[in-house]
Short mmCIF file of C-alpha atoms in Angstrom, two decimals:
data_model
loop_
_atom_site.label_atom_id
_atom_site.label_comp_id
_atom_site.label_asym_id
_atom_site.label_seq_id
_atom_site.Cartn_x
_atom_site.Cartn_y
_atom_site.Cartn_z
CA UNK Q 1 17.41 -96.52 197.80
CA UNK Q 2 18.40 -100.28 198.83
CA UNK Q 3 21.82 -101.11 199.99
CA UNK Q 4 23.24 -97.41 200.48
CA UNK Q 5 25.53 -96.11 198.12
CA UNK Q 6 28.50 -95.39 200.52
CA UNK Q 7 29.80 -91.93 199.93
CA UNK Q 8 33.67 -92.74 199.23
CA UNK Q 9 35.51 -92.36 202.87
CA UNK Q 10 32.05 -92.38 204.89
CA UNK Q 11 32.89 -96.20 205.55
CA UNK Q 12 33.07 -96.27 209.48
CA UNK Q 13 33.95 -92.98 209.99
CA UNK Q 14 29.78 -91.70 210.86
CA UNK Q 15 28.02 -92.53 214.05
CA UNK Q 16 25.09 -93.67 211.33
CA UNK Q 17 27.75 -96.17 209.74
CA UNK Q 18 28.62 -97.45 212.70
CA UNK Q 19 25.00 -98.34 213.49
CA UNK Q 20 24.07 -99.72 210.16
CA UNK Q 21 26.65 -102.10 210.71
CA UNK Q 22 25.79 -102.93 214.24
CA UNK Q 23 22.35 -103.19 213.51
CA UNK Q 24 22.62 -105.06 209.85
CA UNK Q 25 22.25 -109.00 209.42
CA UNK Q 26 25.27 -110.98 209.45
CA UNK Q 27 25.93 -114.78 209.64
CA UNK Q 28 27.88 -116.98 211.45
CA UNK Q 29 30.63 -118.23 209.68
CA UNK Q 30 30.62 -121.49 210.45
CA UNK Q 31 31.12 -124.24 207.90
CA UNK Q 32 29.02 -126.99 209.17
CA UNK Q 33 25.84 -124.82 208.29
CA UNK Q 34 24.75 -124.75 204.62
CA UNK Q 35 24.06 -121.83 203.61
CA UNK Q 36 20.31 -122.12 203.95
CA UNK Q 37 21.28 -122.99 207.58
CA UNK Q 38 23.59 -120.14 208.53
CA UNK Q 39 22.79 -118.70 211.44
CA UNK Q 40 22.23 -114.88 212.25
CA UNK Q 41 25.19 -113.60 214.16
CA UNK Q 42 24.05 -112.30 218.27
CA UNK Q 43 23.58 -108.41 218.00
CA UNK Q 44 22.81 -106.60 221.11
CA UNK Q 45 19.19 -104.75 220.93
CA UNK Q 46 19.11 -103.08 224.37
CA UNK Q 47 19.36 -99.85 223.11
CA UNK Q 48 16.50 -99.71 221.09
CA UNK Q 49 13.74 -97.50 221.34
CA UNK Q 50 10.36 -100.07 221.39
CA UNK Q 51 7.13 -97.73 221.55
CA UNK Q 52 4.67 -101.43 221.72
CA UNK Q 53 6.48 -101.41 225.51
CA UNK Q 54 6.64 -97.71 226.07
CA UNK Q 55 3.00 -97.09 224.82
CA UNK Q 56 1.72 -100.07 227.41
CA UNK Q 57 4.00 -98.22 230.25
CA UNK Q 58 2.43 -95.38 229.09
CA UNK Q 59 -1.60 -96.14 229.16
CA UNK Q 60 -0.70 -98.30 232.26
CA UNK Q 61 1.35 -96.49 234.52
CA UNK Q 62 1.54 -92.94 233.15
CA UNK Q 63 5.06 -93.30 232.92
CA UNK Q 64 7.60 -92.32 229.72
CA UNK Q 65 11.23 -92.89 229.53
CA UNK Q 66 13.63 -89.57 229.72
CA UNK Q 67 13.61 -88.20 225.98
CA UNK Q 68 10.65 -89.31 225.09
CA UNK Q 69 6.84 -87.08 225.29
CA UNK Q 70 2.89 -87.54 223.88
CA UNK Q 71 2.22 -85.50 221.43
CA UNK Q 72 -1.92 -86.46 221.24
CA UNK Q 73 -3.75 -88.83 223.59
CA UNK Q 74 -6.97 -90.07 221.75
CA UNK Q 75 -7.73 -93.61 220.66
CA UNK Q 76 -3.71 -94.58 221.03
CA UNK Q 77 -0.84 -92.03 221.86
CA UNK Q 78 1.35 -90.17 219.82
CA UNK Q 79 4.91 -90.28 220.08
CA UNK Q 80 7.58 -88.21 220.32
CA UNK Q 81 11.25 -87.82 220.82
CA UNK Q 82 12.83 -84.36 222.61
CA UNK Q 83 15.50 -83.64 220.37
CA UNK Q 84 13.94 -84.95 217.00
CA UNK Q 85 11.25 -81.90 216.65
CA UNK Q 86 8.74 -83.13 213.59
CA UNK Q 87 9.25 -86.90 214.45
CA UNK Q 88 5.93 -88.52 215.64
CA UNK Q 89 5.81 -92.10 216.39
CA UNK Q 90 2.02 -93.88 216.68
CA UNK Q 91 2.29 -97.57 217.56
CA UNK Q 92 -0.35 -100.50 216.07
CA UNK Q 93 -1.87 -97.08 214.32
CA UNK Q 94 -3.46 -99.97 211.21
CA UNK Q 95 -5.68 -102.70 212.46
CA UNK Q 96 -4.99 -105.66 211.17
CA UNK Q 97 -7.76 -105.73 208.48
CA UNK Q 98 -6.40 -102.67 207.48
CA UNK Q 99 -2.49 -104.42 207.31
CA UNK Q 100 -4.20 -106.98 205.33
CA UNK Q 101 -5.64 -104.69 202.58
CA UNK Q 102 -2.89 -102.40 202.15
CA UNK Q 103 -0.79 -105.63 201.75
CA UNK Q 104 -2.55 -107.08 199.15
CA UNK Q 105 -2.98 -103.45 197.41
CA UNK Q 106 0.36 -103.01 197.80
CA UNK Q 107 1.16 -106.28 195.49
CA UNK Q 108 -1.64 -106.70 193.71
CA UNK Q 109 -2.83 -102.93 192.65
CA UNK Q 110 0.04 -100.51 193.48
CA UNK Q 111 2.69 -102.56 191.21
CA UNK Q 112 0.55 -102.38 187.79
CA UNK Q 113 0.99 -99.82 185.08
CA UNK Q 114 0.82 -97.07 185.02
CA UNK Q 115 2.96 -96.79 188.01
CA UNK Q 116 6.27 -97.86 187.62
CA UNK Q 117 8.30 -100.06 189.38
CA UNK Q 118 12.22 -101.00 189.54
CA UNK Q 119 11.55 -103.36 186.88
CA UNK Q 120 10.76 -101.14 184.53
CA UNK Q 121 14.53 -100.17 183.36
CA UNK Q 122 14.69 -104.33 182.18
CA UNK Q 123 11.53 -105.36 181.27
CA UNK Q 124 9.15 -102.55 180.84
CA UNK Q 125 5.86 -102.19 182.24
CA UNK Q 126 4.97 -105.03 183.49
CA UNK Q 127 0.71 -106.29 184.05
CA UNK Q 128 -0.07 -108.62 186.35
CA UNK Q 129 3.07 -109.63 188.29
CA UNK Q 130 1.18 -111.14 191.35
CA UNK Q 131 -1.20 -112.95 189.65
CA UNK Q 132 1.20 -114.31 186.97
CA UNK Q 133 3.51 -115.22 189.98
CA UNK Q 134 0.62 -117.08 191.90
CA UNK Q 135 0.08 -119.29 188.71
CA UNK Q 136 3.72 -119.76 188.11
CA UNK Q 137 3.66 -117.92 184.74
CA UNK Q 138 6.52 -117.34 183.35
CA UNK Q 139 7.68 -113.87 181.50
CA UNK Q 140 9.47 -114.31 178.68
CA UNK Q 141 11.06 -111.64 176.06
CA UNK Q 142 9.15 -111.95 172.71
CA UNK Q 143 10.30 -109.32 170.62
CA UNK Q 144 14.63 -108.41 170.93
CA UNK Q 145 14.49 -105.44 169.18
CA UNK Q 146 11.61 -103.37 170.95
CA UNK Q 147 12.20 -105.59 174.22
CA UNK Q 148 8.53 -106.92 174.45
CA UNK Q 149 7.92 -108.84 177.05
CA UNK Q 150 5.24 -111.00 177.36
CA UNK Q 151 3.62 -113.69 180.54
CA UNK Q 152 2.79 -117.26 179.61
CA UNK Q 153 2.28 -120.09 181.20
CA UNK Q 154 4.82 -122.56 182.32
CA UNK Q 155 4.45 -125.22 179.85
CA UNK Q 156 4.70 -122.69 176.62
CA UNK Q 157 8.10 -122.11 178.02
CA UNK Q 158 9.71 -124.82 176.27
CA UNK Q 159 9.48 -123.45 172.65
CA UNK Q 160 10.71 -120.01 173.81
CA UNK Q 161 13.64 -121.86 175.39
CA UNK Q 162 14.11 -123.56 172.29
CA UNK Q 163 14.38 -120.53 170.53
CA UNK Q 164 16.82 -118.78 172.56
CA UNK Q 165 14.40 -116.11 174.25
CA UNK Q 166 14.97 -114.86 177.44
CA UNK Q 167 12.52 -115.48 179.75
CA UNK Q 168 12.46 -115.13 184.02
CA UNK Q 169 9.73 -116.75 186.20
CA UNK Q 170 6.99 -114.19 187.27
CA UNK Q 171 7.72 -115.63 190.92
CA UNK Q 172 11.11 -114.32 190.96
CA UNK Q 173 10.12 -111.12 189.68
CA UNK Q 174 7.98 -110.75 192.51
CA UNK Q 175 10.70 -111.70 194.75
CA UNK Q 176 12.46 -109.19 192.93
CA UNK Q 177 10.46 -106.39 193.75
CA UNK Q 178 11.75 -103.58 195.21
CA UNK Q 179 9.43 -100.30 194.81
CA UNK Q 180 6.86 -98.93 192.89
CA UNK Q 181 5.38 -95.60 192.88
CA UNK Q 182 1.95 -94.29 193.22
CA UNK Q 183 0.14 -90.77 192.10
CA UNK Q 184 2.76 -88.55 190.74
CA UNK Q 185 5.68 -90.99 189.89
CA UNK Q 186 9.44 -90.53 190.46
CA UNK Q 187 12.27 -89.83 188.95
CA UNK Q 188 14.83 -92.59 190.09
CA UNK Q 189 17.18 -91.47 187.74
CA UNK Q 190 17.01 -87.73 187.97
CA UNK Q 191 15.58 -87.88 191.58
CA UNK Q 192 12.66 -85.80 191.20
CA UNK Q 193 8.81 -85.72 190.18
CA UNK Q 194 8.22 -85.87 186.38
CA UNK Q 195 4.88 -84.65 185.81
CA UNK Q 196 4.80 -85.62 182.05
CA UNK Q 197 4.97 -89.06 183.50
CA UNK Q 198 1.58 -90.65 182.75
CA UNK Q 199 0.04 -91.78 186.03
CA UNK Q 200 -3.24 -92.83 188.57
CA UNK Q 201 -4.24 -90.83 191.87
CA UNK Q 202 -3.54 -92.31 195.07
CA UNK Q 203 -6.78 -94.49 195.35
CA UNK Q 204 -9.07 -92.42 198.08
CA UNK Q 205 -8.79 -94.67 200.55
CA UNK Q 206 -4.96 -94.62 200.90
CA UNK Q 207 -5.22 -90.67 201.08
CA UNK Q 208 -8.30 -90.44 203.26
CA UNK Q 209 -5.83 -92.48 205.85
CA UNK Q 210 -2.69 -90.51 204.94
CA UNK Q 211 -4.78 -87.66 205.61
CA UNK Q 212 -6.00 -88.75 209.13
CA UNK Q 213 -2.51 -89.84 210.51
CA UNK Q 214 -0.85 -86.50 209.19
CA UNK Q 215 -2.98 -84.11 210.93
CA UNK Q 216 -0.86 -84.09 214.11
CA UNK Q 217 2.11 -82.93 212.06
CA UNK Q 218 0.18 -80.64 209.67
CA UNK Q 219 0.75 -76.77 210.27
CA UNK Q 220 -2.03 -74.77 211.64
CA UNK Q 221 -5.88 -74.84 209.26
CA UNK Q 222 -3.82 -76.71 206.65
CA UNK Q 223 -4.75 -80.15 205.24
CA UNK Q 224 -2.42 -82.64 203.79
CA UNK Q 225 -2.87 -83.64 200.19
CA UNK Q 226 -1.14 -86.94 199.29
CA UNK Q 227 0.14 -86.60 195.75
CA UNK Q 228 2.65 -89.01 195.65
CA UNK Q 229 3.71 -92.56 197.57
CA UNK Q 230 6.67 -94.41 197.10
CA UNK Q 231 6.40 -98.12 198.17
CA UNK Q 232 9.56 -99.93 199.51
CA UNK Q 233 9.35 -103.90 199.40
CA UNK Q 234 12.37 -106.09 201.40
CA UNK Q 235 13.31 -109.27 201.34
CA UNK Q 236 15.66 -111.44 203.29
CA UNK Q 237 18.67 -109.24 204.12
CA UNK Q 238 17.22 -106.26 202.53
CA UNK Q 239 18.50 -103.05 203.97
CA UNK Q 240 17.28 -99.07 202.69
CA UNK Q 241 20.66 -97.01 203.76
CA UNK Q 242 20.75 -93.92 205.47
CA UNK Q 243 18.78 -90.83 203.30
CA UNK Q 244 17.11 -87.84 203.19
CA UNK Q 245 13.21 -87.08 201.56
CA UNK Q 246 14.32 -84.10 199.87
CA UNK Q 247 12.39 -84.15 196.80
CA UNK Q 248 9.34 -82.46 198.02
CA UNK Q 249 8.93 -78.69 197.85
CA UNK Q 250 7.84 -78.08 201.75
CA UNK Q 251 9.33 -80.09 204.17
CA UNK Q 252 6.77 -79.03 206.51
CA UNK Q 253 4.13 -81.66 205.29
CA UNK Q 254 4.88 -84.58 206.90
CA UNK Q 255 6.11 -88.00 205.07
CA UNK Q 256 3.64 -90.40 206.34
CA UNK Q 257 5.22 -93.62 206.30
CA UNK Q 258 3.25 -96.60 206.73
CA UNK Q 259 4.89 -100.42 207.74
CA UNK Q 260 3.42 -103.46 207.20
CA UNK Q 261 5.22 -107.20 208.01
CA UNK Q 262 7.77 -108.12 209.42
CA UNK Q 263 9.56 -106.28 211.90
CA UNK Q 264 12.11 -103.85 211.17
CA UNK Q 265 14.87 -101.47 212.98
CA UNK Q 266 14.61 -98.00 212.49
CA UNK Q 267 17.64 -95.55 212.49
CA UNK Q 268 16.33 -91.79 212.91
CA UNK Q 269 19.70 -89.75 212.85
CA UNK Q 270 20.38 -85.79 212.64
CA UNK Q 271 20.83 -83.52 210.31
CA UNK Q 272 23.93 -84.93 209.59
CA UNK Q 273 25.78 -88.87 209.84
CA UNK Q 274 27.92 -87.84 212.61
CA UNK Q 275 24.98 -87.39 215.14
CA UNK Q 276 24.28 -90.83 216.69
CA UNK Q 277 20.79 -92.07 215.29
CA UNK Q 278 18.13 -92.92 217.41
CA UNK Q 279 17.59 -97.20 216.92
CA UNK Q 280 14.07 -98.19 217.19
CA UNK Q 281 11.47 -101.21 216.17
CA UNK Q 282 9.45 -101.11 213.42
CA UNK Q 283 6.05 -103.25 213.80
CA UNK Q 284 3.51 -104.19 211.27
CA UNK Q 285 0.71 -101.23 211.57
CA UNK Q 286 2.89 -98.71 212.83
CA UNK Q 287 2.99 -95.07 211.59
CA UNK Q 288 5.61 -92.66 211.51
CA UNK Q 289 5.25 -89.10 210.67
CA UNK Q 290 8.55 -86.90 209.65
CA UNK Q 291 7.59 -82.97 209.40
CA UNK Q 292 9.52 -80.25 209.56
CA UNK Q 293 13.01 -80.13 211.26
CA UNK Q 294 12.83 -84.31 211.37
CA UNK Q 295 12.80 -84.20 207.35
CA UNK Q 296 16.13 -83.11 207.33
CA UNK Q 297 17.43 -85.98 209.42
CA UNK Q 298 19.03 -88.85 208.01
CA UNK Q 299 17.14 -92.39 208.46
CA UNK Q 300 17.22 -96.18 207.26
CA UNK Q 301 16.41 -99.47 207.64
CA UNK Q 302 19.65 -101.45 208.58
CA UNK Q 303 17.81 -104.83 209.31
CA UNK Q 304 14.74 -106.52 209.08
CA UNK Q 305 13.47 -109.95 211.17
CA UNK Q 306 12.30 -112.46 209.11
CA UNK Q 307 12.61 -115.60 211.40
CA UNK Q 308 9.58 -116.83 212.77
CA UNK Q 309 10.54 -115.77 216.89
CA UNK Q 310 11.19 -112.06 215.58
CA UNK Q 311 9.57 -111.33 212.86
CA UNK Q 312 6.04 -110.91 215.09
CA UNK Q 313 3.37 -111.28 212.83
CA UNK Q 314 1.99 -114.60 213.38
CA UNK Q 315 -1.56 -112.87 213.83
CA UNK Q 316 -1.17 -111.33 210.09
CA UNK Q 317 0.03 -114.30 208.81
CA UNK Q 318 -3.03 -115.82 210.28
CA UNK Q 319 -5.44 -113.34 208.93
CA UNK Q 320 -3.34 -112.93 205.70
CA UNK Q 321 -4.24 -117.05 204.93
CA UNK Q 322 -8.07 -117.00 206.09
CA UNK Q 323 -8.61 -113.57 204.08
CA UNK Q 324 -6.68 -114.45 200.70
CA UNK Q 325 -5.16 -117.81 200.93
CA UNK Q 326 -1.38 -119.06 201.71
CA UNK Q 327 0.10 -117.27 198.68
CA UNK Q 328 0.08 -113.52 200.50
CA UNK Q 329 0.92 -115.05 203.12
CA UNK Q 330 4.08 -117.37 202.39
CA UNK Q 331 5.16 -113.78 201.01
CA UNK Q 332 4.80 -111.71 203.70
CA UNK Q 333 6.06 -114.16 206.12
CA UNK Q 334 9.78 -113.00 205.35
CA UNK Q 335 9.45 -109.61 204.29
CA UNK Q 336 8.25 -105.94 204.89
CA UNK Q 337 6.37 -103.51 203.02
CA UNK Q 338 6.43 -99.76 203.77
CA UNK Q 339 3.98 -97.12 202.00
CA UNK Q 340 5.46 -93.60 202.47
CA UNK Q 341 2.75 -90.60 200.90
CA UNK Q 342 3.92 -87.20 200.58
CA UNK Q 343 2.76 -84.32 199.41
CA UNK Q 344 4.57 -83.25 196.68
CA UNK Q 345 3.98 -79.21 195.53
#
């Protein structure tokens, strides 16, 4: 799902291309800077939708911009835009002790076997990534012929190194991470559910607060059942191109989708790249709900803000380091995770 494939001829010719590229992270080109230096090219952010200002307009003045309606005023308000029907928007929606847990969960817990991750296609399942990465451990391939892989620490390196192994520091890895998948896992390769796939429920917490957020969207006396979460992990640069959820059987149970670190853009399109997508921020704690019509629009993530003046998360980062020491956060500091549950059957 990173770095969209680009449909032959769809180059510049959709209104969605053309805002993935205004939207994505380029650099000067300048060759005084290093490249370590390079600065981030200007982009102009006017247009975006940002629901932290319209949600204090909102609870202070009464007052919404044209396009935009509550859905549900209780603790915080509920989103929503006119002409995206199913699309519900509910700013800060995580505290930040909640942020903090579903971090650490999310690379401590949700990464470990049996759910799979896109490591799995090199180096098979792989145990303890986050802990092996916090000691500097370093994976290395022990057996060529069934590909076992195995963690050790840094020093035992040198006699695999003599002896030609392969071998990749758990701390890249890590970096390397790009999704894993919870409950019933997915398919990458034949984009769908496979059931035989052996696999742990969605730990009760995570679904009681799926569950909670999704009401809103959730058809009349019906209650959502998480079955299945696919978790999304960027880095520096990282992009998720424009896409549709279309795995799930009824696309009128919402995708709850849940984003914690840095700050992101958000492109909500239309049904299809030629309607001009709706550019919005992305904060750590926000929820978005797609339901119905809004999960057969096409959205992405063009560009995340991992420099300390955008990224906004100084208070996680804060929290992050008194909670579970520098480690989580040094890693969260330049990127974003995002937890999206669905109800699969």
């Amino acid at each position: 799902m990173y770095e969209s494939a680009n449909v032959a001829g769809d180059a510049d010719r959709t209104a969605f291309r053309r805002a993935e590229k205004k939207y994505k992270l380029y650099y000067e080109q300048d060759s005084k800077f290093t490249r370590k230096k390079k600065l981030p090219k200007p982009i102009d952010l006017s247009e975006l939708l940002d629901f932290n200002l319209i949600s204090q307009d909102y609870n202070n003045n009464g007052v919404l911009p044209d396009g935009i309606r509550v859905a549900e005023v209780d603790s915080s308000p509920v989103f929503c835009i006119e002409n995206r029907p199913g699309f519900y928007f509910i700013p800060g929606a995580l505290s930040l002790e909640e942020q903090c847990k579903w971090i650490k969960e999310s690379l401590t817990n949700f990464p470990q076997p049996p759910n799979r991750t896109n490591h799995n296609a090199i180096y098979g399942p792989i145990a303890d990534l986050f802990d092996s990465a916090k000691d500097n451990k370093v994976l290395v391939q022990e057996d060529l012929t069934n590909n076992k892989w195995k963690f050790y620490e840094e020093v035992d390196t040198v006699k695999a190194k003599q002896s030609s192994c392969k071998s990749v520091s758990a701390s890249v890895l890590l970096r390397k991470l790009r999704w894993s998948t919870l409950g019933l896992q997915f398919d990458w390769s034949k984009r769908n559910y496979d059931v035989s796939l052996p696999h742990n429920n969605i730990p009760d917490a995570l679904c009681q607060l799926a569950k909670t957020h999704a009401a809103i969207a959730m058809p009349d006396g019906e209650e959502f059942r998480p079955e299945g979460a696919i978790v999304n992990y960027f880095g520096i640069g990282d992009t998720l191109g424009g896409h549709l959820d279309d795995m799930e059987a009824d696309w009128s149970k919402p995708i709850v989708s849940m984003s914690l670190g840095c700050k992101a853009i958000f492109l909500l399109g239309g049904k299809s790249k030629d309607d001009p997508p709706h550019a919005m921020y992305l904060r750590s704690g926000d929820v978005v709900l797609m339901a119905g019509e809004a999960r057969e629009c096409f959205h992405g993530v063009p560009r995340i803000f991992t420099d300390a003046e955008n990224a906004e998360i100084c208070a996680l980062e804060s929290e992050l380091s008194h909670e579970s020491g520098n480690f989580l956060a040094e890693y969260i500091k330049t990127s974003r995770i995002n937890i999206n549950i669905r109800q699969v059957f």
